[in-house]
C-alpha cells in the first residue's frame, strides 16, 4: 500500500476519533441527571485512556518493525509504550474512585501532551516511521486536548 493511502486512512480515522472527543466533551455540557452525567464523564475518561494507550502502542509496533534498534532504543520504545498505557489506566482508576473530573481531564491532557513529546523524542530512531505521522499526531493531540479542556470548563 502506498504511503499516501496509509496517510489518508490514518487521517480519516484519526479525525473520527477526534470527533468522538469533541462529542463526548459536548455531552458534558448537557443538563443530565447525575447518573447519566457520571456515565458521560466515565466514557470520556475511558476513551482518552484508550487513545493514550494506543498512542504508546505505536512505539511498541515501530520498535518491533525496527530490528536494527539498539538495546537502549528498545528500552525507551517499549518502556514508553507501557508507561502510556499505565498513565491511561491511572486516569481511569481515578475516575472510578471518584477523583474530581477536572483533575482527571487535566491529567489526561498532560498525558496526551507527554505522548506527543515522546513521539518527537522517539520517532527518529525508527527506520519505518512515516514522515506524516508526527504532524497528524500533533493535530489529533490538539483536538483531544481541546475536547478535554471543554469538559474541564463544564465542571466549573
Short mmCIF file of C-alpha atoms in Angstrom, two decimals:
data_model
loop_
_atom_site.label_atom_id
_atom_site.label_comp_id
_atom_site.label_asym_id
_atom_site.label_seq_id
_atom_site.Cartn_x
_atom_site.Cartn_y
_atom_site.Cartn_z
CA UNK A 1 0.00 0.00 0.00
CA UNK A 2 1.29 3.47 -0.78
CA UNK A 3 2.12 5.96 1.95
CA UNK A 4 -0.49 8.34 0.52
CA UNK A 5 -3.23 5.77 1.06
CA UNK A 6 -1.91 4.94 4.54
CA UNK A 7 -1.85 8.64 5.42
CA UNK A 8 -5.39 9.23 4.16
CA UNK A 9 -6.79 6.25 6.08
CA UNK A 10 -4.96 7.23 9.27
CA UNK A 11 -6.07 10.85 8.92
CA UNK A 12 -9.70 9.91 8.32
CA UNK A 13 -9.84 7.50 11.26
CA UNK A 14 -7.90 9.92 13.46
CA UNK A 15 -10.36 12.70 12.63
CA UNK A 16 -13.27 10.43 13.54
CA UNK A 17 -11.53 9.70 16.82
CA UNK A 18 -11.06 13.41 17.47
CA UNK A 19 -14.75 13.93 16.71
CA UNK A 20 -15.57 11.39 19.43
CA UNK A 21 -13.58 13.50 21.92
CA UNK A 22 -15.47 16.62 20.91
CA UNK A 23 -18.90 14.94 21.02
CA UNK A 24 -18.24 13.45 24.44
CA UNK A 25 -16.96 16.81 25.67
CA UNK A 26 -20.11 18.49 24.32
CA UNK A 27 -22.21 15.92 26.16
CA UNK A 28 -20.59 17.01 29.45
CA UNK A 29 -22.38 20.34 28.97
CA UNK A 30 -25.85 18.77 28.75
CA UNK A 31 -28.20 19.11 31.72
CA UNK A 32 -28.16 15.42 32.58
CA UNK A 33 -29.24 13.69 35.76
CA UNK A 34 -26.32 12.65 37.98
CA UNK A 35 -26.05 9.03 36.80
CA UNK A 36 -26.07 9.96 33.10
CA UNK A 37 -23.53 12.74 33.70
CA UNK A 38 -21.30 10.25 35.51
CA UNK A 39 -21.54 7.81 32.58
CA UNK A 40 -20.63 10.54 30.07
CA UNK A 41 -17.64 11.55 32.20
CA UNK A 42 -16.56 7.94 32.54
CA UNK A 43 -16.97 7.40 28.79
CA UNK A 44 -14.78 10.42 28.02
CA UNK A 45 -12.14 9.32 30.52
CA UNK A 46 -12.13 5.73 29.25
CA UNK A 47 -11.90 6.87 25.64
CA UNK A 48 -8.99 9.20 26.42
CA UNK A 49 -7.24 6.43 28.36
CA UNK A 50 -7.59 4.04 25.42
CA UNK A 51 -6.33 6.64 22.96
CA UNK A 52 -3.34 7.27 25.21
CA UNK A 53 -2.59 3.53 25.35
CA UNK A 54 -2.83 3.31 21.56
CA UNK A 55 -0.53 6.31 21.12
CA UNK A 56 2.03 4.48 23.24
CA UNK A 57 1.44 1.18 21.46
CA UNK A 58 2.57 2.76 18.18
CA UNK A 59 6.08 2.78 19.62
CA UNK A 60 5.86 -0.90 20.51
CA UNK A 61 4.93 -1.67 16.91
CA UNK A 62 7.58 0.59 15.42
CA UNK A 63 10.23 -0.93 17.68
CA UNK A 64 9.21 -4.41 16.57
CA UNK A 65 9.46 -3.27 12.95
CA UNK A 66 12.97 -1.87 13.54
CA UNK A 67 15.23 -4.91 14.15
CA UNK A 68 18.35 -2.72 13.98
CA UNK A 69 17.22 -0.80 17.09
CA UNK A 70 19.86 -0.98 19.82
CA UNK A 71 19.13 -2.10 23.37
CA UNK A 72 18.78 1.45 24.73
CA UNK A 73 16.39 2.41 21.95
CA UNK A 74 14.33 -0.71 22.51
CA UNK A 75 14.07 0.02 26.25
CA UNK A 76 12.94 3.57 25.51
CA UNK A 77 10.34 2.45 22.97
CA UNK A 78 8.89 -0.47 24.92
CA UNK A 79 9.18 1.41 28.22
CA UNK A 80 7.30 4.42 26.91
CA UNK A 81 4.66 2.19 25.35
CA UNK A 82 3.98 0.50 28.69
CA UNK A 83 4.10 3.84 30.55
CA UNK A 84 1.48 5.41 28.28
CA UNK A 85 -0.90 2.52 28.97
CA UNK A 86 -0.27 2.80 32.72
CA UNK A 87 -0.99 6.54 32.68
CA UNK A 88 -4.29 5.88 30.93
CA UNK A 89 -5.12 3.19 33.46
CA UNK A 90 -4.34 5.58 36.34
CA UNK A 91 -6.73 8.16 34.89
CA UNK A 92 -9.45 5.57 34.56
CA UNK A 93 -8.81 4.28 38.06
CA UNK A 94 -9.01 7.82 39.40
CA UNK A 95 -12.32 8.39 37.66
CA UNK A 96 -13.79 5.16 39.02
CA UNK A 97 -12.51 6.04 42.51
CA UNK A 98 -14.31 9.39 42.38
CA UNK A 99 -11.47 11.85 41.78
CA UNK A 100 -12.70 15.26 40.59
CA UNK A 101 -13.45 15.23 36.87
CA UNK A 102 -11.47 18.38 36.19
CA UNK A 103 -8.38 16.80 37.78
CA UNK A 104 -8.76 13.63 35.71
CA UNK A 105 -9.26 15.58 32.48
CA UNK A 106 -6.25 17.82 33.23
CA UNK A 107 -4.16 14.73 33.98
CA UNK A 108 -5.19 13.25 30.63
CA UNK A 109 -4.36 16.46 28.76
CA UNK A 110 -0.89 16.36 30.33
CA UNK A 111 -0.51 12.71 29.42
CA UNK A 112 -1.56 13.29 25.80
CA UNK A 113 0.89 16.18 25.51
CA UNK A 114 3.60 14.00 27.04
CA UNK A 115 2.77 11.29 24.49
CA UNK A 116 3.27 13.79 21.67
CA UNK A 117 6.59 14.89 23.18
CA UNK A 118 7.67 11.27 23.39
CA UNK A 119 6.77 10.86 19.72
CA UNK A 120 9.22 13.64 18.98
CA UNK A 121 11.89 12.04 21.12
CA UNK A 122 11.48 8.52 19.75
CA UNK A 123 10.31 8.66 16.13
CA UNK A 124 13.75 9.43 14.72
CA UNK A 125 15.08 6.07 15.92
CA UNK A 126 12.70 4.05 13.76
CA UNK A 127 13.59 3.38 10.16
CA UNK A 128 9.96 2.85 9.16
CA UNK A 129 8.19 5.79 10.82
CA UNK A 130 6.33 7.74 8.13
CA UNK A 131 7.03 11.47 7.80
CA UNK A 132 3.34 12.36 8.04
CA UNK A 133 2.79 10.65 11.40
CA UNK A 134 4.16 13.38 13.71
CA UNK A 135 2.11 16.22 12.17
CA UNK A 136 -1.02 14.04 12.31
CA UNK A 137 -0.37 13.23 15.96
CA UNK A 138 0.10 16.93 16.70
CA UNK A 139 -3.30 17.80 15.19
CA UNK A 140 -5.03 14.92 16.96
CA UNK A 141 -3.39 15.75 20.30
CA UNK A 142 -4.56 19.36 19.99
CA UNK A 143 -8.10 18.25 19.15
CA UNK A 144 -8.26 15.76 22.01
CA UNK A 145 -6.83 18.32 24.42
CA UNK A 146 -9.41 20.90 23.34
CA UNK A 147 -12.17 18.35 23.96
CA UNK A 148 -10.85 17.59 27.43
CA UNK A 149 -10.41 21.31 28.17
CA UNK A 150 -14.05 21.91 27.19
CA UNK A 151 -15.03 19.13 29.58
CA UNK A 152 -13.00 20.81 32.34
CA UNK A 153 -14.87 24.06 31.65
CA UNK A 154 -18.16 22.20 32.00
CA UNK A 155 -17.21 21.22 35.56
CA UNK A 156 -16.63 24.83 36.67
#
